[in-house]
Coordinates of C-alpha atoms in Angstrom, one line a residue:
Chain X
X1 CA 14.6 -23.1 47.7
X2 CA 13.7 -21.2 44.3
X3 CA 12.2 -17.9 44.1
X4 CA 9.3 -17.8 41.4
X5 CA 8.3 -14.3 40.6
X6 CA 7.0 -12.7 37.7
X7 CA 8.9 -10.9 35.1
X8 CA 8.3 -8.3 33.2
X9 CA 9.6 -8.1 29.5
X10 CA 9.7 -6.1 26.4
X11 CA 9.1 -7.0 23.0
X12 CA 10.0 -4.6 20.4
X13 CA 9.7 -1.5 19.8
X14 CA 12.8 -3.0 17.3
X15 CA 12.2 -6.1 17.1
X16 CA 11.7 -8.5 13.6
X17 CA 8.7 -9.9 14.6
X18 CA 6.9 -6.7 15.5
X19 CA 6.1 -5.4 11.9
X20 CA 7.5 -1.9 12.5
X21 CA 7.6 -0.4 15.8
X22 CA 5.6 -1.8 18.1
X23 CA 6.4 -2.3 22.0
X24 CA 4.2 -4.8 23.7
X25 CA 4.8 -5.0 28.0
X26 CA 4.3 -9.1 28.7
X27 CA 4.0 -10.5 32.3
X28 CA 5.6 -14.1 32.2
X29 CA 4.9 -16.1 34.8
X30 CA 7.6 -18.9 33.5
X31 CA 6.8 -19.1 29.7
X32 CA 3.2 -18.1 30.4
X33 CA 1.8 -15.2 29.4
X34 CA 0.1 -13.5 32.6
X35 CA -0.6 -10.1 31.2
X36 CA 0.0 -7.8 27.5
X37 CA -0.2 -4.7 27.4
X38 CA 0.8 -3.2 23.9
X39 CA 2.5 0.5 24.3
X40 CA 1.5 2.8 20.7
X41 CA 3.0 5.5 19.6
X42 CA 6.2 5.3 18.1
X43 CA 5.5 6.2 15.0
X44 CA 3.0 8.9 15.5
X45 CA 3.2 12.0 13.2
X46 CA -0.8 13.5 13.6
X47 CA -2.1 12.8 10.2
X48 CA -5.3 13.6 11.6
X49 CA -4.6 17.2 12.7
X50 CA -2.3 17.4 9.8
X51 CA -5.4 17.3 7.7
X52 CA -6.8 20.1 9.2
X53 CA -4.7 22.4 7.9
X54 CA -4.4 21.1 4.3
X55 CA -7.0 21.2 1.4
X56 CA -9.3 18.2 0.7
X57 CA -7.0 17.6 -2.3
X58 CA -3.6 17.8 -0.1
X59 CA -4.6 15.5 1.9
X60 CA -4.7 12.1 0.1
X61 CA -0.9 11.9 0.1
X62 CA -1.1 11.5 4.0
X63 CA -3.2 8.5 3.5
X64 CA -0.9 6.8 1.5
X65 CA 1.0 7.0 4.6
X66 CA -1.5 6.0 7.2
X67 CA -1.8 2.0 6.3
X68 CA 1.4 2.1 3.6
X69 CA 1.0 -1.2 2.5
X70 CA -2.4 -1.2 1.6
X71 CA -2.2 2.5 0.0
X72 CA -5.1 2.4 -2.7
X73 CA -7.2 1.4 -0.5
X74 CA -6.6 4.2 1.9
X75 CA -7.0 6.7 -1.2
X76 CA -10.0 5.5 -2.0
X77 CA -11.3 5.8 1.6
X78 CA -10.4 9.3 1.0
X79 CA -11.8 10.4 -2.2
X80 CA -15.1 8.8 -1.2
X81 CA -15.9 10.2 1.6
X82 CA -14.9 13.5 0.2
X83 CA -17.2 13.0 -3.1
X84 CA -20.1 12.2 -0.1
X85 CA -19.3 15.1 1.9
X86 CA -19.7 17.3 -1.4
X87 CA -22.1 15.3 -3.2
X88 CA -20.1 14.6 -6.4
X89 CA -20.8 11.9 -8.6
X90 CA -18.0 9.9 -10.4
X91 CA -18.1 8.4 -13.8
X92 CA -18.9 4.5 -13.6
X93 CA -15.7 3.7 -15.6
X94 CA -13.9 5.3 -12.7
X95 CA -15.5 2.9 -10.2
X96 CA -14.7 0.4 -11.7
X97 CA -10.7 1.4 -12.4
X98 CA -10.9 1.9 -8.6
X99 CA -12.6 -1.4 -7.8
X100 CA -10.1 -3.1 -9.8
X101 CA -6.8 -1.4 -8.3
X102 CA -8.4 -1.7 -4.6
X103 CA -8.8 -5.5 -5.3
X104 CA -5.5 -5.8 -6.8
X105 CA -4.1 -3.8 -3.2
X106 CA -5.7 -6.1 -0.9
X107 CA -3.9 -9.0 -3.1
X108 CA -0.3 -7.0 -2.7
X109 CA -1.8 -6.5 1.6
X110 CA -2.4 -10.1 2.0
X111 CA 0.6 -11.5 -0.1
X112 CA 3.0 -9.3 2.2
X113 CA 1.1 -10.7 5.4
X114 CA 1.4 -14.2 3.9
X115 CA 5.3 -13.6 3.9
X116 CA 6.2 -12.3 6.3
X117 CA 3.6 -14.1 9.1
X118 CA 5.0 -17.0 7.7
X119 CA 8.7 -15.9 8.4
X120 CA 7.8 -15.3 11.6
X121 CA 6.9 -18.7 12.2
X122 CA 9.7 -20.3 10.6
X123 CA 8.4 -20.7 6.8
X124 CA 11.3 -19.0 4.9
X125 CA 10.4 -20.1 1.2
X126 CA 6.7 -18.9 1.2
X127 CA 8.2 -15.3 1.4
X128 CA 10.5 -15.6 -1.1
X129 CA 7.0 -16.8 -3.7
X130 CA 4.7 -13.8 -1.7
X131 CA 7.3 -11.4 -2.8
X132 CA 7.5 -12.7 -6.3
X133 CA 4.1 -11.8 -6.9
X134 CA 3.8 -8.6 -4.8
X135 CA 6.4 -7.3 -7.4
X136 CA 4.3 -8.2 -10.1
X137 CA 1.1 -6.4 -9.0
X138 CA 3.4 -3.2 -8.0
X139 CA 4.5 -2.5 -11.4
X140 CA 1.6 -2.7 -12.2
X141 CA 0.5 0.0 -10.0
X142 CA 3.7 1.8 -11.4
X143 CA 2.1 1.3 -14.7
X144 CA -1.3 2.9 -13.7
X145 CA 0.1 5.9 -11.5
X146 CA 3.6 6.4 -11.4
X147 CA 4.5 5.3 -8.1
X148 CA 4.7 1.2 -6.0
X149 CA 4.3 2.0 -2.8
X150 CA 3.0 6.1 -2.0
X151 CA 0.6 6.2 -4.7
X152 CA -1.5 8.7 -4.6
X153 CA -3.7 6.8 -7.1
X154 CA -7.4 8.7 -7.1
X155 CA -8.4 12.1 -7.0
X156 CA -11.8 13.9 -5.9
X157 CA -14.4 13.3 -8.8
X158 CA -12.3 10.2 -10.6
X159 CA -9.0 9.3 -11.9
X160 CA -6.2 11.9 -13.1
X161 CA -5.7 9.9 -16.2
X162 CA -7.4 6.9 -17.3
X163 CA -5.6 3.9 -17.6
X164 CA -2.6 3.5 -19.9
X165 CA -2.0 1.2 -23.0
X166 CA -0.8 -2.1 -22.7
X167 CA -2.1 -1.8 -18.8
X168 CA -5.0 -4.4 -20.0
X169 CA -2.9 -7.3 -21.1
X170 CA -0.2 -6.4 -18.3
X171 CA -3.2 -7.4 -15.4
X172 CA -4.4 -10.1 -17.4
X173 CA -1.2 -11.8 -17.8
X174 CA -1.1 -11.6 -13.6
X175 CA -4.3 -12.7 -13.8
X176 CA -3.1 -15.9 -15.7
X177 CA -0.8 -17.0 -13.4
X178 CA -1.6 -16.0 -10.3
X179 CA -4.4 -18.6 -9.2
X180 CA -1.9 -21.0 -9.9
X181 CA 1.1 -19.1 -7.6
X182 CA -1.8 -19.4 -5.0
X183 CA -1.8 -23.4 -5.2
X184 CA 1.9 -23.0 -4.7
X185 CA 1.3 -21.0 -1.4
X186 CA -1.1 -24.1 -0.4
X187 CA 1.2 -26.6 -1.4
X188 CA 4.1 -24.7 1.1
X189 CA 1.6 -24.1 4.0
X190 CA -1.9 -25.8 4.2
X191 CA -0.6 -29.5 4.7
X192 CA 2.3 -28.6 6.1
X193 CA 2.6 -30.4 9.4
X194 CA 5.1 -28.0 11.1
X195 CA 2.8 -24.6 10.3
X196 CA -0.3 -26.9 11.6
X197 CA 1.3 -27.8 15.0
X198 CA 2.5 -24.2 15.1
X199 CA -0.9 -22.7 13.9
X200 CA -4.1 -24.5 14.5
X201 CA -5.8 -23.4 18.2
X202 CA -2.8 -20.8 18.4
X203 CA -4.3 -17.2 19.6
X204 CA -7.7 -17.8 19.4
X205 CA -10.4 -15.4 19.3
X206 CA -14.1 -16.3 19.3
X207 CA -17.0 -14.3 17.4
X208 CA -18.1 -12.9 20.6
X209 CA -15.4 -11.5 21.7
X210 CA -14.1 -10.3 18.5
X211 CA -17.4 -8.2 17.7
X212 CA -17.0 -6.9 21.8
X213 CA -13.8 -5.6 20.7
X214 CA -14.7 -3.9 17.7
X215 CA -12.5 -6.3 15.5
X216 CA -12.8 -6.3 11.9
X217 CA -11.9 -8.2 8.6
X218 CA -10.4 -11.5 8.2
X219 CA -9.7 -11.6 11.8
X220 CA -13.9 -11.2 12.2
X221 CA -14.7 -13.8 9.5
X222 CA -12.4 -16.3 10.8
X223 CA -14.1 -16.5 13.7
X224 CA -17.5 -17.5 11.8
X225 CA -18.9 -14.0 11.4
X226 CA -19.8 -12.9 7.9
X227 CA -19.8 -9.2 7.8
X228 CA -17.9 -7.4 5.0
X229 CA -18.6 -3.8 4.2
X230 CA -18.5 -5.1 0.2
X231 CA -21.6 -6.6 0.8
X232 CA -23.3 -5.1 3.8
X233 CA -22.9 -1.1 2.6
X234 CA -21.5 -1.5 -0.8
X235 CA -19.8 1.3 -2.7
X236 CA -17.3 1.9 -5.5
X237 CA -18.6 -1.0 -8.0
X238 CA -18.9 -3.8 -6.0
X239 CA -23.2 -3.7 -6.0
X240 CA -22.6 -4.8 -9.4
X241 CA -19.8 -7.8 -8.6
X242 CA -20.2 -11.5 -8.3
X243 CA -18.1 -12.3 -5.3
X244 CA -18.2 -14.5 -2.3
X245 CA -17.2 -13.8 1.6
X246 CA -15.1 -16.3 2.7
X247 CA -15.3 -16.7 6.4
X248 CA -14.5 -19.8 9.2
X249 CA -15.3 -20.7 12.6
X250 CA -12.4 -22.4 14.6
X251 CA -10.8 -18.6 14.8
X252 CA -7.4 -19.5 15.2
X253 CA -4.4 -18.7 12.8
X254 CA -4.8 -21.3 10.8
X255 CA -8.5 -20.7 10.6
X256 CA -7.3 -16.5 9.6
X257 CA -5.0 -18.1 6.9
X258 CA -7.4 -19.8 5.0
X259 CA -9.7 -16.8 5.4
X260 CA -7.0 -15.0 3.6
X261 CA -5.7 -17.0 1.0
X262 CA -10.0 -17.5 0.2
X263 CA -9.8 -13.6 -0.3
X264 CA -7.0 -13.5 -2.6
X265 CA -9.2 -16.0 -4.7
X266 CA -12.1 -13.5 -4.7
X267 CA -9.8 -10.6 -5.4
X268 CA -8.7 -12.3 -8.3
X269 CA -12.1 -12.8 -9.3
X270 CA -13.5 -9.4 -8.4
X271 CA -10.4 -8.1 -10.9
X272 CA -11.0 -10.4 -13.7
X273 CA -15.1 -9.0 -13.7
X274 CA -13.7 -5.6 -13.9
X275 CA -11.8 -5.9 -16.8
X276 CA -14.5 -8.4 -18.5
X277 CA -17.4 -5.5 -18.1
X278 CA -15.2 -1.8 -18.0
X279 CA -17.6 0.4 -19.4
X280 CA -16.5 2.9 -21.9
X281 CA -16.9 6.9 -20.9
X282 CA -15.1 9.9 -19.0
X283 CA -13.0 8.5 -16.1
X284 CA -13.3 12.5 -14.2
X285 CA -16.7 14.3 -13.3
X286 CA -17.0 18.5 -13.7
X287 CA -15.5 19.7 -10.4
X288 CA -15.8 23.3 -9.2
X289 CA -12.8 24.6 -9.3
X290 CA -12.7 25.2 -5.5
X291 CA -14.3 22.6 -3.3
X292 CA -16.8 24.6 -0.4
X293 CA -18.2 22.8 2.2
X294 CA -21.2 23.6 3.9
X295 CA -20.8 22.6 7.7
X296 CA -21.8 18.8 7.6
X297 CA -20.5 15.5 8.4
X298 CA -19.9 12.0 7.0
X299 CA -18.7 9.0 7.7
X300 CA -17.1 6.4 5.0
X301 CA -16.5 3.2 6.0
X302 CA -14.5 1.0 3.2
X303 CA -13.5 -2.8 3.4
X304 CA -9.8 -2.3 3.7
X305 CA -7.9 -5.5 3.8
X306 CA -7.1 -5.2 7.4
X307 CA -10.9 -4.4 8.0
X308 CA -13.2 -1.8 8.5
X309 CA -11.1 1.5 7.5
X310 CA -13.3 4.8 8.3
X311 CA -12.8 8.5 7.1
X312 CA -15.3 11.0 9.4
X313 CA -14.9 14.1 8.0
X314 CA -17.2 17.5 9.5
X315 CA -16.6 20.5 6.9
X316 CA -16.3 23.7 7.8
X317 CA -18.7 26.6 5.8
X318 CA -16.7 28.3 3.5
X319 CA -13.5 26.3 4.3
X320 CA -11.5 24.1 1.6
X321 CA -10.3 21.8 4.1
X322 CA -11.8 20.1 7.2
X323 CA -12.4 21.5 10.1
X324 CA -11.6 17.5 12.0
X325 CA -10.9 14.4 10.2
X326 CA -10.8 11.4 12.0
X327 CA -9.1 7.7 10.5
X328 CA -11.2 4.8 12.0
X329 CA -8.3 2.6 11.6
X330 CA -8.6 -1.4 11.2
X331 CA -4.9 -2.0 12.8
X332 CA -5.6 0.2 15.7
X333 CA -8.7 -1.4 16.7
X334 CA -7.9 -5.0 16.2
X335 CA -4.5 -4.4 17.8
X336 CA -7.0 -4.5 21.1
X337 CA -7.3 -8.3 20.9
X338 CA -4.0 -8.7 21.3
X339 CA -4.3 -9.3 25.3
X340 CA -7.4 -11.2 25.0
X341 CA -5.6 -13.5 22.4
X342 CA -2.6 -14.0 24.3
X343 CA -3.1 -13.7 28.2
X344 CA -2.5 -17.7 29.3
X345 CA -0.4 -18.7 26.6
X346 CA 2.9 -19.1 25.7
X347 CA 5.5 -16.6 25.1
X348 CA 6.5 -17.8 21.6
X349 CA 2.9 -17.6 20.2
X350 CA 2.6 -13.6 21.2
X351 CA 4.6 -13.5 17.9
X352 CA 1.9 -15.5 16.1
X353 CA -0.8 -13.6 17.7
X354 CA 0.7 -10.0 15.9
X355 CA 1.5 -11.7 12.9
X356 CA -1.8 -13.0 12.2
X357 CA -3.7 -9.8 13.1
X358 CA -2.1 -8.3 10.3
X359 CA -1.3 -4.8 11.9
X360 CA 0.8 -2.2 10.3
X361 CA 2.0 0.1 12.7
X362 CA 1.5 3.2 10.5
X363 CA -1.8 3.0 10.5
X364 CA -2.2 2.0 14.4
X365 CA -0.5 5.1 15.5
X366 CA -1.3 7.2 12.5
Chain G
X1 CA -6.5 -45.9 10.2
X2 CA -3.7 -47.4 8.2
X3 CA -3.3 -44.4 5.8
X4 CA -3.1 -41.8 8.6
X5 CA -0.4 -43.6 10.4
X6 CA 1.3 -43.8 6.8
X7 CA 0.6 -40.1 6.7
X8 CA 2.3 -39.4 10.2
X9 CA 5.6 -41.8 9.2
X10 CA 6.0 -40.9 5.6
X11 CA 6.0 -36.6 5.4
X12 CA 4.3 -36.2 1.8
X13 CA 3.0 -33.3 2.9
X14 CA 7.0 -31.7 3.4
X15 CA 7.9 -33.8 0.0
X16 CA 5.4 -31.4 -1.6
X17 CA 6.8 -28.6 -0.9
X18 CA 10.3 -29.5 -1.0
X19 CA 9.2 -30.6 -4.6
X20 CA 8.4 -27.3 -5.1
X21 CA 11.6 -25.7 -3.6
X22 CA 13.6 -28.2 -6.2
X23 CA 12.2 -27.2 -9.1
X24 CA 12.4 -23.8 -8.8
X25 CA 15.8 -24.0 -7.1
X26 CA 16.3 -26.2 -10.5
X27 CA 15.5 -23.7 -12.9
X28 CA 16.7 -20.4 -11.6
X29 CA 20.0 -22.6 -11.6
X30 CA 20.3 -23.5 -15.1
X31 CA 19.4 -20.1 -16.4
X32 CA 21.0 -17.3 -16.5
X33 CA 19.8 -13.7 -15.7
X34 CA 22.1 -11.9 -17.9
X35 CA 20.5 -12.4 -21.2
X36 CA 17.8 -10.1 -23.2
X37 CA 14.8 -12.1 -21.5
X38 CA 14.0 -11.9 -18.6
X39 CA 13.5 -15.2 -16.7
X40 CA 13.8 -14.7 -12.9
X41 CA 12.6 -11.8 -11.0
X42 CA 16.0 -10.8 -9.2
X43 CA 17.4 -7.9 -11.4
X44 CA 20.9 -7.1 -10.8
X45 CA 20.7 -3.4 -10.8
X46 CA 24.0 -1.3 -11.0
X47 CA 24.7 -3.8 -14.0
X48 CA 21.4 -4.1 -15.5
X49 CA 19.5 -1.8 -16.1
X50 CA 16.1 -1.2 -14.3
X51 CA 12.5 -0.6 -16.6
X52 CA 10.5 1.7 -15.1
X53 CA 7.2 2.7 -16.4
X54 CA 6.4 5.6 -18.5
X55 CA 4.6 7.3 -16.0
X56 CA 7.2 7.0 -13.2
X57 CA 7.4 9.4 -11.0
X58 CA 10.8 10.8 -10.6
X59 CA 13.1 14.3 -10.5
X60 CA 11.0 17.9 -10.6
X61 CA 12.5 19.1 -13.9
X62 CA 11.7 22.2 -15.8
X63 CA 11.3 22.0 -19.8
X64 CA 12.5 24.1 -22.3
X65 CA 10.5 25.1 -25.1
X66 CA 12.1 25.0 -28.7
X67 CA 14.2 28.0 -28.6
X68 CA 15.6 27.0 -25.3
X69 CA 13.1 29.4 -23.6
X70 CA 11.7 28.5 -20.3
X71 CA 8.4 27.5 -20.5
X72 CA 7.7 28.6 -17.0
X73 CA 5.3 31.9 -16.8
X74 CA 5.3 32.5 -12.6
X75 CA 1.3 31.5 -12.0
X76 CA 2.2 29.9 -8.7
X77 CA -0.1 27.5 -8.9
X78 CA 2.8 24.3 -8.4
X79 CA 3.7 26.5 -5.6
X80 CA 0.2 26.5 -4.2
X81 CA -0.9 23.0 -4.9
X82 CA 2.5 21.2 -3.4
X83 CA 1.1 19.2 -0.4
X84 CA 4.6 20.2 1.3
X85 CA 5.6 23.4 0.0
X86 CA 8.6 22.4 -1.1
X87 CA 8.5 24.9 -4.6
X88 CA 9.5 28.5 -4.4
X89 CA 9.4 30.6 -6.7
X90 CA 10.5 34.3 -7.5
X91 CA 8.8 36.7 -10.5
X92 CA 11.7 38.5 -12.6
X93 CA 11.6 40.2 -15.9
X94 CA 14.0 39.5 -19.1
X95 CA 14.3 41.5 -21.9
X96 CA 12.5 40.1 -25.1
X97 CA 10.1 38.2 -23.1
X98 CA 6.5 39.4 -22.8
X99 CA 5.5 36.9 -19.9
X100 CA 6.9 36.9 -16.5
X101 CA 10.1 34.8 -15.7
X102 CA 10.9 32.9 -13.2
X103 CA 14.2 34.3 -11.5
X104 CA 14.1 32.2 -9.2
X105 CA 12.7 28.2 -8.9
X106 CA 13.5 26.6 -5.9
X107 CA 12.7 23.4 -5.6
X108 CA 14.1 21.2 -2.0
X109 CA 13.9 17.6 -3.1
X110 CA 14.6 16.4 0.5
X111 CA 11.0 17.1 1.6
X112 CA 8.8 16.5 -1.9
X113 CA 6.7 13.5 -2.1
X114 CA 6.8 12.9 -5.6
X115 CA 3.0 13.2 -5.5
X116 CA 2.6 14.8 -9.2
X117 CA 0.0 17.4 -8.2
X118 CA 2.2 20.5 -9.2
X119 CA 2.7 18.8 -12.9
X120 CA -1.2 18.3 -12.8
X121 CA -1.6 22.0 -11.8
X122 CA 0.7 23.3 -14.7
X123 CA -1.2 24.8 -17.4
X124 CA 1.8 25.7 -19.3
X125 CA 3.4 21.9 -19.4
X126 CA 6.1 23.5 -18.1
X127 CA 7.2 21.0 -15.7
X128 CA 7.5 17.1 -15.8
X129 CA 8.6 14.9 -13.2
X130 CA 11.2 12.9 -14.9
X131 CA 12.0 8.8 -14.2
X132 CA 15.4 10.2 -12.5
X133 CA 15.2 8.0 -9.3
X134 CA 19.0 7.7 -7.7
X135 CA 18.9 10.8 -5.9
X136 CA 21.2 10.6 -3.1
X137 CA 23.9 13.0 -2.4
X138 CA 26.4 14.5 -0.2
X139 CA 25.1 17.7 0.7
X140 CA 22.0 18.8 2.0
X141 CA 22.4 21.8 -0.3
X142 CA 22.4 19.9 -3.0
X143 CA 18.9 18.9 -2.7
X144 CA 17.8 22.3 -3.6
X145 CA 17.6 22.5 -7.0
X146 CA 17.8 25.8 -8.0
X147 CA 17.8 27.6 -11.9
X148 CA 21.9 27.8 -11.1
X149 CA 24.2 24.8 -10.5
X150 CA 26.4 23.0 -12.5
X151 CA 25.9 19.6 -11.1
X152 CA 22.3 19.9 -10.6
X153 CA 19.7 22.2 -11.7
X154 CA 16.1 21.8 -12.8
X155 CA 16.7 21.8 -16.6
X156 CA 19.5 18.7 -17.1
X157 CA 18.8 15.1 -15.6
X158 CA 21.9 14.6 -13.2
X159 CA 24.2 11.9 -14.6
X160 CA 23.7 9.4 -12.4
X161 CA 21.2 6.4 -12.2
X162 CA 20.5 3.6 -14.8
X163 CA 17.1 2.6 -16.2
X164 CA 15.4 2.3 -19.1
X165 CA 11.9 3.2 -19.8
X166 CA 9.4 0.3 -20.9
X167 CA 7.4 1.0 -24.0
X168 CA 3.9 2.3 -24.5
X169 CA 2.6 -1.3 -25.0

């Protein structure tokens, strides 16, 4: 009497809930999701071979475009691996100026994920609060470099300038406040019996899996693993921090949600030891005044708030820029557990599933 | 047993946040965002004006030493550094001037990145980037900012925009 046959549907590449433009292929068998495939590329512009052609100092401006939400923290994946590649060593004041902004990033990365995630779900206010912040911490940027969003924050061998006057009290009055915008966040969301029906054992993804897939970040430690570059191969200043890795085991939303708002925390008190112990000195060591690389290669891996974010860089003898950079990106790779997350579900969480992954399609397609 | 069913009939958990909601719903309500202090984040641009930070990153703009001489002596190295090449410029002589002079200083706004490498490359402090930030226009010509122009050239801020710059402190 009724024909039953699968259908195949599109969602995105323009579509609210996608973050940017992302297409993902479903196979819906009724409401259930029978397959996901998600189609990259929209957004492509070949950073990577972009690089090539540019100097080692050119090139940190494309980074602020890879991942542009989280753009210090893409700088500073940059200028590291570059100081490794030519065996520079940076003043300590520098590192921690660095490990200060990078912390204040990932609080701007998760408040923006917090918002928006939760406006995909149907939690309208919590945006409007994430955004309130957000503004806060990207003046504050403005203050230290110029720019919110594109900042171009680093260079090779330190900081162009060190940081400006009045910049102190500006972060500490953030500071002051901002555990306190965070209970707010809690009191909106963590009892909140509509985001628990709509959250808790909603695109699930178990340690097992998650580590097969090559999956990093708060979508790792959710699902009970404790690995965080910060602590496992520290670099910048964070040897000498106090901090804590948050992680839980259900791996669900809910369980990446309290990962995340747990990381704010430790931001905030990663950024409050920085400014307790800034040692005094030069913010910028000698450079030549052309950069030479001998043919080697490294690889920096930094704990981007998305996850592991990796510059590979192989110089070429006598070049000033590199003969092939690669980006490990976090998005791209967790973007994979998309299927694994969905396939047997329903339609309406495939819209959870992307929002709590946290991807940002700039960086996935690079 | 009892308090969980009390918990499932009686939402405190949305009372919370629609506590929350109230306030703040409250106080942006009775206070207005017109005055000298600032009390809600919302800032009503075209009428108020925006505070940008010292070192915002705006226009490319050429400076004028005191005699109204361009500062500008043709090293290339803006030209050189600019991650997008967007600077061009062309070595001329005047008379009474013992350094070169820049004839022409191109400078296509449409593809720059703001990135502040070519101000960091000056070693003459001859060009800033100012905290000009409305710049739309018509044309696509007029995005090239040349040493000509009446509307826009490199030495006068265009007059359009509205901020204010924050103090040092």
């Amino acid at each position: 009497m009724f024909k039953t046959e699968e259908m195949e549907i599109n969602l995105g590449p323009q579509h609210p809930s996608t973050h940017g433009v992302l297409r993902v292929k479903l196979h819906l068998d009724g409401e259930t999701v029978t397959r996901c495939v998600p189609m990259i590329g929209y957004l492509h512009r070949g950073v990577e071979k972009i690089c090539e052609d540019k100097t080692f100092f050119q090139g940190q401006v494309w980074t602020d475009r890879t991942d542009y939400v989280a753009a210090i923290s893409n700088n500073l994946g940059w200028v590291e691996g570059v100081e490794k590649l030519f065996g520079i060593t940076t003043p300590r004041r520098a590192h921690y100026i660095r490990t200060m902004l990078t912390e204040l990033n990932r609080i701007t990365s998760h408040l923006l994920w917090l918002g928006t995630h939760a406006l995909d779900i149907g939690a309208m206010t919590v945006f409007l609060y994430a955004f309130r912040e957000r503004e806060e911490v990207l003046s504050i940027f403005e203050a230290f470099c110029g720019a919110r969003l594109t900042t171009t924050a680093f260079r090779i061998g330190g900081l162009r300038e060190d940081i400006p006057p009045g910049f102190e009290k500006q972060v500490r009055a953030f500071q002051a406040r901002f555990l306190d915008c965070i209970e707010e966040y809690e009191t909106l969301l963590t009892e909140n019996r509509i985001w628990k029906k709509r959250t808790i054992g909603v695109a699930p993804l178990n340690a097992e899996d998650a580590i097969a897939l090559g999956v990093t970040g708060p979508v790792l430690r959710a699902a009970g693993s404790s690995y965080d570059i910060r602590k496992a191969f520290p670099y910048a200043a964070y040897a000498e921090m106090d901090f804590d890795v948050p992680t839980q085991t259900a791996g669900d939303t809910y369980a990446r949600y309290l990962v995340r708002l747990a990381e704010m925390r430790q931001s905030h008190r990663i950024v409050n030891q920085c400014l307790d112990g800034l040692p005094e000195g030069p913010v910028m060591a000698k450079l030549p005044k052309v950069l030479k690389s001998e043919v080697n290669e490294v690889y920096h891996a930094i704990e981007a708030p998305k996850g592991e974010l990796g510059y590979y860089f192989i110089g070429e003898k006598g070049s000033q820029s590199p003969y092939r950079m690669h980006i490990r990106a976090p998005s791209f790779i967790n973007l994979q557990a998309l299927p694994k997350m969905t396939e047997g579900r329903l339609l309406a969480d495939v819209i959870a599933a992307i929002g709590t992954l946290d991807v940002v399609l700039g960086e996935v397609d690079r | 047993m009892a308090s969980s069913l009390l918990r499932t009939l009686i939402p405190f958990d949305i009372y919370g946040g629609m506590k929350l909601t109230g306030k703040y719903f409250g106080k942006v309500l009775l206070q207005s965002n017109r005055g000298t202090k600032r009390t809600h984040i919302v800032v009503e641009y075209p009428e108020t004006p925006v505070t940008l930070m010292p070192r915002y990153r705006g226009r490319l703009q050429m400076i004028k030493d005191e005699q109204g001489e361009i500062k500008c002596v043709c090293c290339l190295a803006c030209e050189k550094i600019c991650p997008t090449q967007v600077i061009t410029i062309e070595k001329g002589k005047k008379e009474g001037r013992k350094t070169p002079y820049p004839t022409r200083y191109d400078f296509e706004m449409e593809r720059c990145i703001f990135c502040e490498f070519c101000v960091e490359s000056c070693g003459f402090d001859s060009i800033i980037l100012n905290h000009q930030f409305e710049l739309a226009a018509y044309n696509r010509e007029d995005f090239s900012h040349g040493t000509e122009g009446v509307f826009q050239n490199m030495y006068d801020l265009t007059p359009v925009g509205h901020y204010s710059v924050a103090s040092e402190e």
